[in-house]
Short mmCIF file of C-alpha atoms in Angstrom, two decimals:
data_model
loop_
_atom_site.label_atom_id
_atom_site.label_comp_id
_atom_site.label_asym_id
_atom_site.label_seq_id
_atom_site.Cartn_x
_atom_site.Cartn_y
_atom_site.Cartn_z
CA SER A 1 -0.03 0.39 0.57
CA GLY A 2 0.97 3.95 -0.90
CA GLY A 3 2.78 3.54 -4.62
CA ALA A 4 4.75 6.77 -3.28
CA LEU A 5 4.65 6.61 0.49
CA TYR A 6 3.91 4.84 3.59
CA ILE A 7 3.49 6.94 7.06
CA ARG A 8 2.87 5.87 10.31
CA SER A 9 3.09 7.54 13.34
CA SER A 10 4.22 10.78 11.66
CA ASN A 11 4.34 14.26 11.89
CA VAL A 12 4.93 15.91 8.04
CA THR A 13 4.85 18.48 6.13
CA PHE A 14 5.25 18.44 1.96
CA ASN A 15 6.05 22.21 0.07
CA LYS A 16 5.58 21.72 -3.41
CA CYS A 17 5.97 18.22 -3.79
CA ASP A 18 4.72 16.15 -6.49
CA PHE A 19 2.87 13.22 -6.58
CA LEU A 20 3.53 11.91 -10.30
CA TYR A 21 2.29 8.14 -11.82
CA ASN A 22 2.88 5.94 -8.96
CA THR A 23 0.77 2.56 -8.66
CA SER A 24 -0.66 0.32 -5.22
CA PHE A 25 -2.51 -2.22 -5.89
CA ASN A 26 -2.83 -3.39 -2.67
CA ILE A 27 -5.48 -2.19 0.45
CA GLY A 28 -5.26 1.73 -2.07
CA GLY A 29 -3.60 5.26 -1.46
CA GLY A 30 -2.01 5.33 -4.95
CA ALA A 31 0.62 8.24 -4.08
CA ILE A 32 0.14 7.84 0.14
CA TYR A 33 -0.82 5.32 2.62
CA CYS A 34 -1.33 6.74 6.52
CA ALA A 35 -4.09 4.58 7.91
CA ASN A 36 -4.79 1.92 10.28
CA VAL A 37 -5.34 3.88 12.58
CA SER A 38 -1.51 6.21 11.89
CA GLU A 39 -1.47 8.70 15.10
CA SER A 40 -0.27 11.03 12.07
CA ASN A 41 -0.58 14.87 11.44
CA LEU A 42 0.12 15.73 7.81
CA ASN A 43 0.38 19.18 5.82
CA PHE A 44 0.17 19.66 2.08
CA ASN A 45 1.34 22.99 0.82
CA GLU A 46 1.56 24.44 -2.51
CA SER A 47 1.51 19.86 -4.03
CA ARG A 48 0.57 18.27 -7.28
CA PHE A 49 -0.93 14.90 -7.13
CA ILE A 50 -0.72 13.84 -10.98
CA GLY A 51 -1.69 10.03 -12.75
CA ASN A 52 -1.99 8.25 -10.12
CA VAL A 53 -3.17 4.30 -10.18
CA SER A 54 -4.75 2.73 -7.26
CA ARG A 55 -7.39 0.24 -6.50
CA THR A 56 -8.86 1.95 -3.63
CA ASP A 57 -7.97 5.39 -2.73
CA ALA A 58 -6.00 6.39 -5.55
CA VAL A 59 -4.59 10.18 -4.19
CA ILE A 60 -4.29 9.07 -0.25
CA ASN A 61 -5.84 6.68 2.31
CA PHE A 62 -5.59 8.52 5.66
CA ASP A 63 -6.88 7.71 8.91
CA GLY A 64 -4.89 9.55 11.92
CA TYR A 65 -5.28 13.32 13.64
CA SER A 66 -4.76 15.74 11.22
CA ILE A 67 -4.43 16.35 7.90
CA ASN A 68 -4.78 19.78 5.89
CA MET A 69 -4.44 20.89 2.45
CA ASP A 70 -3.34 24.04 0.75
CA LYS A 71 -3.27 25.29 -2.92
CA CYS A 72 -2.48 21.47 -4.47
CA LEU A 73 -3.43 20.26 -7.60
CA ILE A 74 -5.55 16.38 -7.46
CA THR A 75 -5.77 15.60 -11.07
CA ASN A 76 -5.65 13.05 -14.16
CA ASN A 77 -6.05 9.96 -11.28
CA THR A 78 -7.38 7.00 -11.18
CA ALA A 79 -9.06 4.40 -9.12
CA THR A 80 -10.63 1.04 -10.18
CA SER A 81 -13.54 1.21 -7.33
CA TYR A 82 -14.39 3.41 -4.36
CA THR A 83 -12.42 6.71 -4.66
CA ILE A 84 -9.81 9.30 -4.84
CA MET A 85 -9.08 10.79 -1.45
CA ASN A 86 -10.26 8.32 1.52
CA ILE A 87 -9.88 10.67 4.49
CA SER A 88 -10.61 10.02 8.64
CA SER A 89 -9.25 12.66 10.76
CA ILE A 90 -9.84 12.39 14.73
CA ASN A 91 -8.88 16.43 15.10
CA ASN A 92 -9.52 18.31 11.30
CA PHE A 93 -9.72 17.83 8.23
CA ASN A 94 -8.96 21.97 6.13
CA LEU A 95 -9.22 21.31 2.23
CA SER A 96 -8.32 25.24 0.91
CA ASN A 97 -7.56 26.86 -2.05
CA THR A 98 -7.13 23.38 -4.28
CA VAL A 99 -8.29 22.07 -7.74
CA ILE A 100 -9.99 19.06 -7.63
CA VAL A 101 -10.70 18.10 -11.44
CA GLY A 102 -10.24 15.69 -14.17
CA ASN A 103 -10.18 12.19 -11.76
CA SER A 104 -11.85 8.82 -12.57
CA THR A 105 -13.37 6.19 -9.97
CA ILE A 106 -16.15 4.45 -9.28
CA GLY A 107 -17.91 5.88 -6.33
CA SER A 108 -17.35 9.67 -5.00
CA ILE A 109 -14.04 11.83 -4.89
CA LEU A 110 -13.29 12.65 -2.07
CA THR A 111 -15.02 10.01 1.52
CA SER A 112 -14.67 12.23 4.65
CA TYR A 113 -14.82 10.32 7.58
CA SER A 114 -14.46 12.24 10.97
CA SER A 115 -15.36 12.09 14.74
CA PRO A 116 -18.83 13.25 15.84
CA VAL A 117 -17.64 13.91 19.04
CA GLY A 118 -16.00 16.68 20.24
CA GLY A 119 -17.07 19.15 18.27
CA VAL A 120 -14.84 17.96 14.55
CA LYS A 121 -15.50 19.00 11.49
CA SER A 122 -14.26 18.91 7.86
CA LYS A 123 -14.18 22.25 6.20
CA LEU A 124 -13.33 22.65 2.95
CA PHE A 125 -12.47 26.53 2.03
CA ASN A 126 -12.51 28.13 -1.72
CA VAL A 127 -12.19 24.56 -3.58
CA THR A 128 -13.44 24.02 -7.11
CA ILE A 129 -13.82 20.19 -7.68
CA CYS A 130 -15.20 19.75 -10.93
CA HIS A 131 -15.27 17.80 -14.39
CA ASN A 132 -14.59 14.35 -12.20
CA LYS A 133 -16.04 10.10 -13.42
CA THR A 134 -17.46 8.85 -10.53
CA ARG A 135 -19.44 6.45 -12.61
CA SER A 136 -21.81 5.52 -9.62
CA ASP A 137 -25.09 5.13 -8.87
CA THR A 138 -25.51 5.11 -5.00
CA LYS A 139 -22.50 8.04 -4.49
CA GLU A 140 -22.16 11.49 -4.25
CA THR A 141 -19.23 13.28 -5.45
CA ILE A 142 -18.65 14.00 -2.10
CA TYR A 143 -19.55 11.30 0.58
CA ASN A 144 -19.42 12.39 4.26
CA ALA A 145 -19.90 9.26 5.87
CA SER A 146 -19.53 10.39 9.36
CA GLY A 147 -18.96 14.00 11.43
CA VAL A 148 -20.13 17.23 10.11
CA MET A 149 -18.64 19.02 6.82
CA GLU A 150 -18.74 22.48 6.02
CA ILE A 151 -17.36 24.16 2.73
CA TYR A 152 -17.31 27.55 2.14
CA ASN A 153 -16.91 29.67 -1.33
CA SER A 154 -16.23 26.78 -3.57
CA ILE A 155 -17.35 25.38 -7.04
CA ILE A 156 -18.38 21.83 -7.12
CA TYR A 157 -19.86 21.33 -10.63
CA GLY A 158 -19.72 19.02 -13.61
CA ASN A 159 -18.98 15.98 -11.95
CA GLU A 160 -20.41 12.82 -13.16
CA PRO A 161 -24.45 12.97 -11.58
CA SER A 162 -25.43 10.41 -8.87
CA SER A 163 -29.08 8.30 -9.02
CA PHE A 164 -29.75 11.43 -6.22
CA LYS A 165 -28.52 13.75 -8.57
CA LYS A 166 -26.70 16.03 -6.35
CA GLN A 167 -22.64 16.09 -5.86
CA VAL A 168 -22.71 16.26 -2.28
CA ASN A 169 -24.15 14.26 0.17
CA ASN A 170 -26.96 15.30 3.36
CA ASN A 171 -24.22 15.13 5.43
CA VAL A 172 -22.50 18.22 4.31
CA TYR A 173 -23.54 22.03 4.63
CA SER A 174 -22.37 24.67 2.47
CA TYR A 175 -21.86 28.46 2.49
CA ASN A 176 -21.80 30.53 -0.29
CA SER A 177 -20.49 28.47 -2.70
CA ILE A 178 -22.19 26.65 -6.24
CA ILE A 179 -22.89 23.59 -6.40
CA GLU A 180 -25.03 21.59 -8.78
CA GLY A 181 -27.94 19.62 -6.90
CA VAL A 182 -27.55 22.23 -4.33
CA SER A 183 -26.68 21.07 -0.16
CA LYS A 184 -27.92 22.12 3.24
CA GLY A 185 -26.38 25.43 3.81
CA GLU A 186 -26.68 28.98 2.95
CA ASN A 187 -26.60 31.23 -0.48
CA VAL A 188 -25.85 28.02 -2.36
CA ILE A 189 -26.67 28.02 -6.29
CA ASP A 190 -27.06 25.57 -8.92
CA ILE A 191 -25.40 27.56 -11.77
CA GLU A 192 -22.88 27.25 -14.64
CA PRO A 193 -19.72 28.59 -12.91
CA LEU A 194 -18.00 29.64 -16.37
CA PHE A 195 -14.54 28.69 -16.54
CA VAL A 196 -12.65 30.03 -19.09
CA ASN A 197 -11.42 26.91 -21.57
CA PRO A 198 -12.87 23.80 -19.37
CA SER A 199 -13.16 20.41 -20.15
CA ASN A 200 -15.69 17.77 -18.86
CA PHE A 201 -15.98 14.27 -16.52
CA ILE A 202 -16.78 12.30 -20.23
CA SER A 203 -13.07 13.32 -20.94
CA ALA A 204 -12.08 11.65 -17.55
CA PRO A 205 -9.32 11.17 -16.76
CA PHE A 206 -7.46 14.18 -17.79
CA ASP A 207 -5.26 16.42 -16.81
CA ALA A 208 -6.16 19.69 -15.89
CA SER A 209 -2.85 21.65 -16.13
CA ASN A 210 -4.25 21.38 -19.62
CA PHE A 211 -7.56 23.44 -19.44
CA ASP A 212 -7.47 26.56 -18.09
CA TYR A 213 -10.04 26.56 -14.30
CA SER A 214 -9.48 30.29 -13.65
CA LEU A 215 -13.26 32.56 -14.21
CA GLN A 216 -13.84 34.00 -17.09
CA GLU A 217 -15.40 37.87 -15.78
CA ARG A 218 -19.06 37.09 -15.84
CA SER A 219 -18.78 34.46 -14.11
CA PRO A 220 -21.73 34.44 -11.44
CA ALA A 221 -18.72 33.32 -9.05
CA ILE A 222 -17.23 36.25 -8.86
CA ASN A 223 -17.32 37.65 -5.25
CA TYR A 224 -20.40 35.63 -4.46
CA GLY A 225 -18.24 34.49 -1.58
CA VAL A 226 -17.53 35.82 2.01
CA ASN A 227 -14.46 37.30 2.67
CA SER A 228 -14.71 36.92 6.22
CA TYR A 229 -14.87 33.00 5.98
CA ILE A 230 -11.89 32.42 4.35
CA SER A 231 -9.51 35.42 6.63
CA GLN A 232 -6.92 33.05 7.68
CA TYR A 233 -6.10 32.45 3.36
CA GLN A 234 -4.25 35.05 2.53
CA PHE A 235 -3.68 33.96 -1.06
CA ASP A 236 -5.47 31.43 -4.04
CA TYR A 237 -4.27 28.67 -5.88
CA LEU A 238 -2.24 30.63 -8.43
CA ASN A 239 -0.95 32.63 -5.42
CA ASN A 240 -2.91 35.74 -6.19
CA ASP A 241 -4.36 38.08 -3.85
CA ARG A 242 -7.62 35.57 -2.47
CA ILE A 243 -9.60 39.05 -2.06
CA GLN A 244 -9.56 41.86 -4.77
CA GLU A 245 -10.11 45.69 -4.55
CA ASP A 246 -11.66 44.66 -0.41
CA ILE A 247 -14.58 43.00 -2.43
#
């Protein structure tokens, strides 16, 4: 397990690292396996996960204390079953300013488990999760299996729909986001986000680097977010100022 790395009971920070074209066909974790109650804390900053392949959990299988991912690219990864990212956190899971596009699996793109006690929540800030192929009638693109997940200022749109015609399941609460099929929460809209030059889920797996997932000037996503939600995130995925002209 763990095509690139097997991590156990460790605190590790990855800065500007590439996990490219790794393979695992055992338990899972095409790029990283950090499970079996690993007691680990992982941080990923400005890292890329491209072209990894696994039977399950093509990018990562994580079962530990906490995991934080900021300004990462997750694209062109393939799992022959289950999910692309399998996250089980005791303390926290934060995903921010990250692009998850063009992956393929038979299941969910992101599956999350968090402790239902102690107020632990999984949180997504300013993420773009689009045009992934899921090939599943029973699992949404984001499947939060336990605990609470909150999504802020994000776009989840154009992924292969399940039979439920939603992109997120009922354990997810979203705020000021574009989510196809809508979601529980506040100020959530179901509308085409208008990317500059996107692909589509039918073409997945594909490398999002060959397309442009920035927003057109007339995109309804521009200025739809709330600044107070992302005060701790000064820069976006491209290292541009997250807040422009105080808007």
